[in-house]
mmCIF file of C-alpha atoms in Angstrom:
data_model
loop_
_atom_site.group_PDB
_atom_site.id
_atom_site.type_symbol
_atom_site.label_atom_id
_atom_site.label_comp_id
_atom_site.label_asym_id
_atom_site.label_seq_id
_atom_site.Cartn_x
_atom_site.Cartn_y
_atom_site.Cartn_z
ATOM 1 C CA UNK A 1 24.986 49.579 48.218
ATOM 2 C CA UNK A 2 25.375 51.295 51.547
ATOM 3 C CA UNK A 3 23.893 54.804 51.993
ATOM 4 C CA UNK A 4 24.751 57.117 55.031
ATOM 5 C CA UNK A 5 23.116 60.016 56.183
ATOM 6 C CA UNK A 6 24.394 62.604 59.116
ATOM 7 C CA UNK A 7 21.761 64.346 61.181
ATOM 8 C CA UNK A 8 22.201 66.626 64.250
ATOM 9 C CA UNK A 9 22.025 70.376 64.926
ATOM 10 C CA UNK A 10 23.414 72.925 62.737
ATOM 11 C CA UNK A 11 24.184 74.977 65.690
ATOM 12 C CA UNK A 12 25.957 74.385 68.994
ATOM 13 C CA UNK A 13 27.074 77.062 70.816
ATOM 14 C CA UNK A 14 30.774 77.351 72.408
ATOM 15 C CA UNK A 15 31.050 74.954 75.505
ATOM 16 C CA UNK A 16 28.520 72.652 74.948
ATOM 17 C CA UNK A 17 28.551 69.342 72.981
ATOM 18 C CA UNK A 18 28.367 68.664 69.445
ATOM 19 C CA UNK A 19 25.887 65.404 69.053
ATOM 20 C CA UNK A 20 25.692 63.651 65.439
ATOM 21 C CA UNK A 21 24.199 60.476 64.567
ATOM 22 C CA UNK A 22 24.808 58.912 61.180
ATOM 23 C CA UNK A 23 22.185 56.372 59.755
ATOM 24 C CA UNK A 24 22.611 53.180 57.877
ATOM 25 C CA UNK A 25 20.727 51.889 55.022
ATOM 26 C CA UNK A 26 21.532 49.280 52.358
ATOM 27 C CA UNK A 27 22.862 46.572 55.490
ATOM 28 C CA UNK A 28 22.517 45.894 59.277
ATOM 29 C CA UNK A 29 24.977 47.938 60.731
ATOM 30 C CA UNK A 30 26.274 44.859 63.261
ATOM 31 C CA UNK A 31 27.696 43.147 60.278
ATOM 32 C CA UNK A 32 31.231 42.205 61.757
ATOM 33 C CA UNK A 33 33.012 43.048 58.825
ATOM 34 C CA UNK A 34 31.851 47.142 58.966
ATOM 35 C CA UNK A 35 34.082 49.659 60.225
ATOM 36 C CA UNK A 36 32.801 53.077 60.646
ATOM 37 C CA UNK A 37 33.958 56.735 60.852
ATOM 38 C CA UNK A 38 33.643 60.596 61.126
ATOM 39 C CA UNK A 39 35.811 62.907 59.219
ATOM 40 C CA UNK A 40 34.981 66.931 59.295
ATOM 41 C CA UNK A 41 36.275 70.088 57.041
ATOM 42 C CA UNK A 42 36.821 73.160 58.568
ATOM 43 C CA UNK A 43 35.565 75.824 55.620
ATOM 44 C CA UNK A 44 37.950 75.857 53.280
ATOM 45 C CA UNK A 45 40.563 73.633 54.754
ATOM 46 C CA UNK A 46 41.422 69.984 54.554
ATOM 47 C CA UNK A 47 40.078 66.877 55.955
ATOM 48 C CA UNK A 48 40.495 65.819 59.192
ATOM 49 C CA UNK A 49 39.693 62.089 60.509
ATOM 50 C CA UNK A 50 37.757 62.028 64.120
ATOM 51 C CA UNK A 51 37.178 58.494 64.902
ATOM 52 C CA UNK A 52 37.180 54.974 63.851
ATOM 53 C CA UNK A 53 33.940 52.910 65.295
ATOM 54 C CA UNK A 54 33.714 49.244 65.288
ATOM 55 C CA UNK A 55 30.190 47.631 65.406
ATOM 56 C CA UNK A 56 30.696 46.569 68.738
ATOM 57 C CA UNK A 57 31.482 50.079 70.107
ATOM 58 C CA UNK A 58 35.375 50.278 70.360
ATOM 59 C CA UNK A 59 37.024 52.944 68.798
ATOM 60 C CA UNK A 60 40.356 54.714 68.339
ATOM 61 C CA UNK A 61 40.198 58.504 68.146
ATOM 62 C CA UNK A 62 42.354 61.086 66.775
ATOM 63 C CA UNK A 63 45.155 61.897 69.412
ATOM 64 C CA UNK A 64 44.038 65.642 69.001
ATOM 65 C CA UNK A 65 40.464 65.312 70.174
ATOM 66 C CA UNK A 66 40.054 61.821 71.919
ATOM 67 C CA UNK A 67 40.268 63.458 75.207
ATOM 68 C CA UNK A 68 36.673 65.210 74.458
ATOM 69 C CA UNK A 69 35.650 62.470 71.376
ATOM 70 C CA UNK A 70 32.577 60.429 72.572
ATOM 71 C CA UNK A 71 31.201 57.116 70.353
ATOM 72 C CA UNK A 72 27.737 54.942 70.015
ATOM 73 C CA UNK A 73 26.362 52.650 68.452
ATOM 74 C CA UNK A 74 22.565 51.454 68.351
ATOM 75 C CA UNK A 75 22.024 48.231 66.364
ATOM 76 C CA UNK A 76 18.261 48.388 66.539
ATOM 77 C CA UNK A 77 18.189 51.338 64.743
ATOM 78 C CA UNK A 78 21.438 50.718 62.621
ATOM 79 C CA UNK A 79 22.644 53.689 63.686
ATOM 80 C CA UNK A 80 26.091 55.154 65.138
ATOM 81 C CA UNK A 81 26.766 58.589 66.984
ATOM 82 C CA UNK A 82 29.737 61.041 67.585
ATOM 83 C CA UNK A 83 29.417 63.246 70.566
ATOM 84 C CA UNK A 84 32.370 66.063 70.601
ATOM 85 C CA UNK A 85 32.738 67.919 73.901
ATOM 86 C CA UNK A 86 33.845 71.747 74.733
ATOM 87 C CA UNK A 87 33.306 72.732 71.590
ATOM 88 C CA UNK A 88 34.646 75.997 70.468
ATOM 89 C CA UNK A 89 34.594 77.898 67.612
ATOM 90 C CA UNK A 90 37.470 76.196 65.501
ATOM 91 C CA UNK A 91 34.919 72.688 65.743
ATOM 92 C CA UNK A 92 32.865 74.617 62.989
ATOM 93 C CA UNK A 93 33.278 72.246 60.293
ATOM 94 C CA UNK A 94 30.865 70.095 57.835
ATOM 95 C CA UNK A 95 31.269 66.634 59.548
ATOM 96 C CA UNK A 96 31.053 63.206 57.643
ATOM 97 C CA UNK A 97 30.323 59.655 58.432
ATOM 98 C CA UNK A 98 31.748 56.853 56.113
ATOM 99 C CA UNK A 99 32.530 53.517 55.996
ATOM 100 C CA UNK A 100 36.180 52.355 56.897
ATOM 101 C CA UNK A 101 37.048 49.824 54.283
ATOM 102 C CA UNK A 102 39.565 47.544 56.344
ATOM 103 C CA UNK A 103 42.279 45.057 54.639
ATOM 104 C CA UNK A 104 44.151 44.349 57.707
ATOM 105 C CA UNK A 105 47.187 46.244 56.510
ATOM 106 C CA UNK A 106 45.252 49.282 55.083
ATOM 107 C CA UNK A 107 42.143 51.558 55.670
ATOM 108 C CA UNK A 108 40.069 53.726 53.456
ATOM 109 C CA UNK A 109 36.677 55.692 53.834
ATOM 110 C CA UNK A 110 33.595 54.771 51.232
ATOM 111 C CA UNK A 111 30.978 55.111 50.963
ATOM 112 C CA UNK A 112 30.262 58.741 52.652
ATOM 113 C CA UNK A 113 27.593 60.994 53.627
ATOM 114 C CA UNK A 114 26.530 64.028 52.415
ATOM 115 C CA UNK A 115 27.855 66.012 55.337
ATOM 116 C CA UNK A 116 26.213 68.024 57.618
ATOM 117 C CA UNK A 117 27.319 71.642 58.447
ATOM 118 C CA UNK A 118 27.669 72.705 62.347
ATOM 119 C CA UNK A 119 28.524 76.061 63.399
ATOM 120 C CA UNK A 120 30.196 76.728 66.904
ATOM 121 C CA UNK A 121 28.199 80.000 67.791
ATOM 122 C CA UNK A 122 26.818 81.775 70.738
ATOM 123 C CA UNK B 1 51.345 62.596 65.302
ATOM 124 C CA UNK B 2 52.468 62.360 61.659
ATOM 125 C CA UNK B 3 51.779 64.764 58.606
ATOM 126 C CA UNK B 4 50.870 64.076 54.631
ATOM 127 C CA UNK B 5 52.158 66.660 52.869
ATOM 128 C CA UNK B 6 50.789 68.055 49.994
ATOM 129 C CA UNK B 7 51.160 70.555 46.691
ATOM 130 C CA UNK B 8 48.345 73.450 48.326
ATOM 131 C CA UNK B 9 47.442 74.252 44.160
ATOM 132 C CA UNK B 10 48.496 72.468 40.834
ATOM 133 C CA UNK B 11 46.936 74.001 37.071
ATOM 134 C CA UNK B 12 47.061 72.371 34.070
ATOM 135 C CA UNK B 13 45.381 72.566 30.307
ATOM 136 C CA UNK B 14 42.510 70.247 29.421
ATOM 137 C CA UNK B 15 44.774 67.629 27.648
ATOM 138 C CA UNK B 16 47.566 67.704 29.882
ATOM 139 C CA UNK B 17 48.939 65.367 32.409
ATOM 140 C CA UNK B 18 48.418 66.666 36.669
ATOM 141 C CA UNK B 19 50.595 65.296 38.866
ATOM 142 C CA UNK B 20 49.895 65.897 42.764
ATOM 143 C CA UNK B 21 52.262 64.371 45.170
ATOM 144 C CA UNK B 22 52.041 63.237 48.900
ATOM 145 C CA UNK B 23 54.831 62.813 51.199
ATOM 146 C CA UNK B 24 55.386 61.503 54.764
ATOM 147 C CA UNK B 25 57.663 60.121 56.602
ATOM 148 C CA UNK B 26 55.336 57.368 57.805
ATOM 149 C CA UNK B 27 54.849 56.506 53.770
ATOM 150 C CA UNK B 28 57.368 53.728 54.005
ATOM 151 C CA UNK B 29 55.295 51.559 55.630
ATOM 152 C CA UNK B 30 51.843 52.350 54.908
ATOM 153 C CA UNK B 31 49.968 52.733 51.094
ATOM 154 C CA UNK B 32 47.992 56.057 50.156
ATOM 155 C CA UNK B 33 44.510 56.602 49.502
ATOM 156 C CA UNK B 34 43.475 59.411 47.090
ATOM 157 C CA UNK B 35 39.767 61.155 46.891
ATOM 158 C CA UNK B 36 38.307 63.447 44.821
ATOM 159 C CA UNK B 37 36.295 66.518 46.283
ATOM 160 C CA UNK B 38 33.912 68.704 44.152
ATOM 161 C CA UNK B 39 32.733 71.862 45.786
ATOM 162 C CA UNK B 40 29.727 71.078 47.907
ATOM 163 C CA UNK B 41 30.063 67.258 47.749
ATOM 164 C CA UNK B 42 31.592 64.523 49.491
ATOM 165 C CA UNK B 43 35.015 62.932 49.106
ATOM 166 C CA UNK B 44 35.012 59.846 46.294
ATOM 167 C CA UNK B 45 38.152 57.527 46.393
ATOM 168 C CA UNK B 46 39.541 57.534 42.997
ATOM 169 C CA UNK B 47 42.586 55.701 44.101
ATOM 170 C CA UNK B 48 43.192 53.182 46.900
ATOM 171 C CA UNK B 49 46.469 51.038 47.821
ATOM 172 C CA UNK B 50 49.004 53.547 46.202
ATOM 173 C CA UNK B 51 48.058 52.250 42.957
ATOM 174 C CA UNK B 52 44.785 50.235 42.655
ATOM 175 C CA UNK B 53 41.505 52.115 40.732
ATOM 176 C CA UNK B 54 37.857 51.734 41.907
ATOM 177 C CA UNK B 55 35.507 50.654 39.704
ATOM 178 C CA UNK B 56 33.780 53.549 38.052
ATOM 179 C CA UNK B 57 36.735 55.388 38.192
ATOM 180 C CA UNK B 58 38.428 56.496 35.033
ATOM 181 C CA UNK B 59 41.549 54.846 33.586
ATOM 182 C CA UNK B 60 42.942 58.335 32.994
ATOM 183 C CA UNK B 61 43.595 58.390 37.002
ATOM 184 C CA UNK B 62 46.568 56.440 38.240
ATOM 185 C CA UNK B 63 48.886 55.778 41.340
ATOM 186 C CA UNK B 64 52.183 55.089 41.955
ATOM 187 C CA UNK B 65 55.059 55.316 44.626
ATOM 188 C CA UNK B 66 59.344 56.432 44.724
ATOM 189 C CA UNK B 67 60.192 55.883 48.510
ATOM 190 C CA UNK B 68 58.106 58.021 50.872
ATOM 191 C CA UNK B 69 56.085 60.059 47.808
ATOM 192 C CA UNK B 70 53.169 58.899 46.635
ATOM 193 C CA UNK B 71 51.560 60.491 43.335
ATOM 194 C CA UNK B 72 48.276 60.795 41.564
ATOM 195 C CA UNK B 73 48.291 61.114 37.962
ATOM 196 C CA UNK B 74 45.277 62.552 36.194
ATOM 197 C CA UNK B 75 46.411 61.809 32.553
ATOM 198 C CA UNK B 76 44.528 63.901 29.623
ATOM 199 C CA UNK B 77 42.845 66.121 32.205
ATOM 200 C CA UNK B 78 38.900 66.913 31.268
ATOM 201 C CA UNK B 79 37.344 69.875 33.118
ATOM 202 C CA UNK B 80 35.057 67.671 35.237
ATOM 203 C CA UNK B 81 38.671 66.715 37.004
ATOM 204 C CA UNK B 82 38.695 70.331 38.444
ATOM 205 C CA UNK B 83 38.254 69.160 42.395
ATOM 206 C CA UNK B 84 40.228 69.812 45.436
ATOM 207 C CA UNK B 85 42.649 65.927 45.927
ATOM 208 C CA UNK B 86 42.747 64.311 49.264
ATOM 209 C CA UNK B 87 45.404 61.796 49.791
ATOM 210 C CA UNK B 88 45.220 59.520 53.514
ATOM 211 C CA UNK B 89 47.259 56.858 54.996
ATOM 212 C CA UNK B 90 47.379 55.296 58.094
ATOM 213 C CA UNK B 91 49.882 55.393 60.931
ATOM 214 C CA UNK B 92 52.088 52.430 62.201
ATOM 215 C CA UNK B 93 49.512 51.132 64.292
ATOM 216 C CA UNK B 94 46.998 51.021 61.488
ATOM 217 C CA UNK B 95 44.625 52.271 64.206
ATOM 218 C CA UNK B 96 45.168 55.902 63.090
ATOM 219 C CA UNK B 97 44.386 57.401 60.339
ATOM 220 C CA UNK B 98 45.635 60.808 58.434
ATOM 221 C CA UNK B 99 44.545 63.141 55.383
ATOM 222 C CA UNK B 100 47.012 65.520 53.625
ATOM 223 C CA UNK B 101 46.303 68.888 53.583
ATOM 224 C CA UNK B 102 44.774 68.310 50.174
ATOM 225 C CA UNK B 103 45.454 69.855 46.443
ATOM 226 C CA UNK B 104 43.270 72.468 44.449
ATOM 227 C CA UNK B 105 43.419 71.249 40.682
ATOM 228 C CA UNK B 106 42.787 73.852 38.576
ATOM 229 C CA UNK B 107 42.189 73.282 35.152
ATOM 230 C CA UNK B 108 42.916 75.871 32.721
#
């Protein structure tokens, strides 16, 4: 059973970049058949997806923010990272990592983390 | 860009049936996803491929499809089903993928 856990900063402030890192556990991260992603919540709103990673580091961002959406992945430490640049206040959002479950003709996220909370604030 | 639209609110007794919906134009060609959200916790997919229930997940929760709307139905709602409902899809290129604005369930 795969467990994922977000870390990072809880506060960025307006400009600068957001950087989270989500960790593995239950299977090596390089396993060809894992997708990964990052979906946040603004407070009170809906969920918005961020980016798809694939083990191997490509990835296909949401139109909206792929422009300032930067991706990793470290294998030694099964690991993978979001960086979001020029962040202003409407990036305050809890953001999640998850696996993409992938069937060639459909995607859906499971397991998740537990979110982590970051606050755009000077 | 595409949208999933959804119901922002639905309420229903403990006992009764809930029925959220999710449109899109882009539903024609592409299944739905749904999750279940309690406050302070992550999303938990309760139904995947329109139709098709996780283990774990109650029989009481259900899928199913008319053209581009997609529905969830809770049947004999308990008051542990109170949660916010995400439904998701993916876009033509199956590269993309969307949420719905998501539905409040109230339970009465």
């Amino acid at each position: 059973q795969l467990q994922l856990q977000e870390s990072g900063p809880g506060l960025v402030k307006p400009s600068e970049t957001l950087s989270l890192t989500c960790s593995v556990s239950g299977d090596s991260i390089s396993s060809s058949s894992y997708y990964w992603g990052w979906v946040r919540q603004s407070p009170g709103k809906g969920l918005e997806w961020i980016v798809t990673i694939y083990y191997s580091g490509s990835a296909y961002s949401n139109p909206s923010l792929k422009s300032r959406v930067t991706t990793s992945v470290d294998t030694s430490k099964n690991q993978f990272s979001l960086r979001l640049s020029s962040v202003t206040a409407a990036d305050t959002a809890v953001y999640y990592c998850a696996e993409l479950q992938r069937f060639g003709e459909f995607s859906y996220f499971g397991p998740w983390g537990h979110g982590t909370l970051v606050t755009v604030s000077s | 860009s595409y949208e999933l639209t959804q119901p922002p609110s639905v309420s229903v007794s403990p006992g009764e049936t809930a029925r959220i919906t999710c449109s899109g134009d882009v539903l024609t060609k592409q299944y739905v996803h749904w999750y279940q959200q309690k406050p302070g916790q992550a999303p938990v997919v309760v139904i995947y491929k329109d139709s098709e229930r996780p283990s774990g997940i109650p029989e009481r929760f259900s899928g199913s499809r008319s053209g581009t709307t997609v529905t969830l139905t809770i049947s004999g709602v308990q008051a542990e089903d109170e949660a916010d409902y995400h439904c998701q899809s993916g876009d033509s290129t199956s590269t993309n993928e969307v949420f719905g604005g998501g539905t409040k369930l109230t339970v009465l």
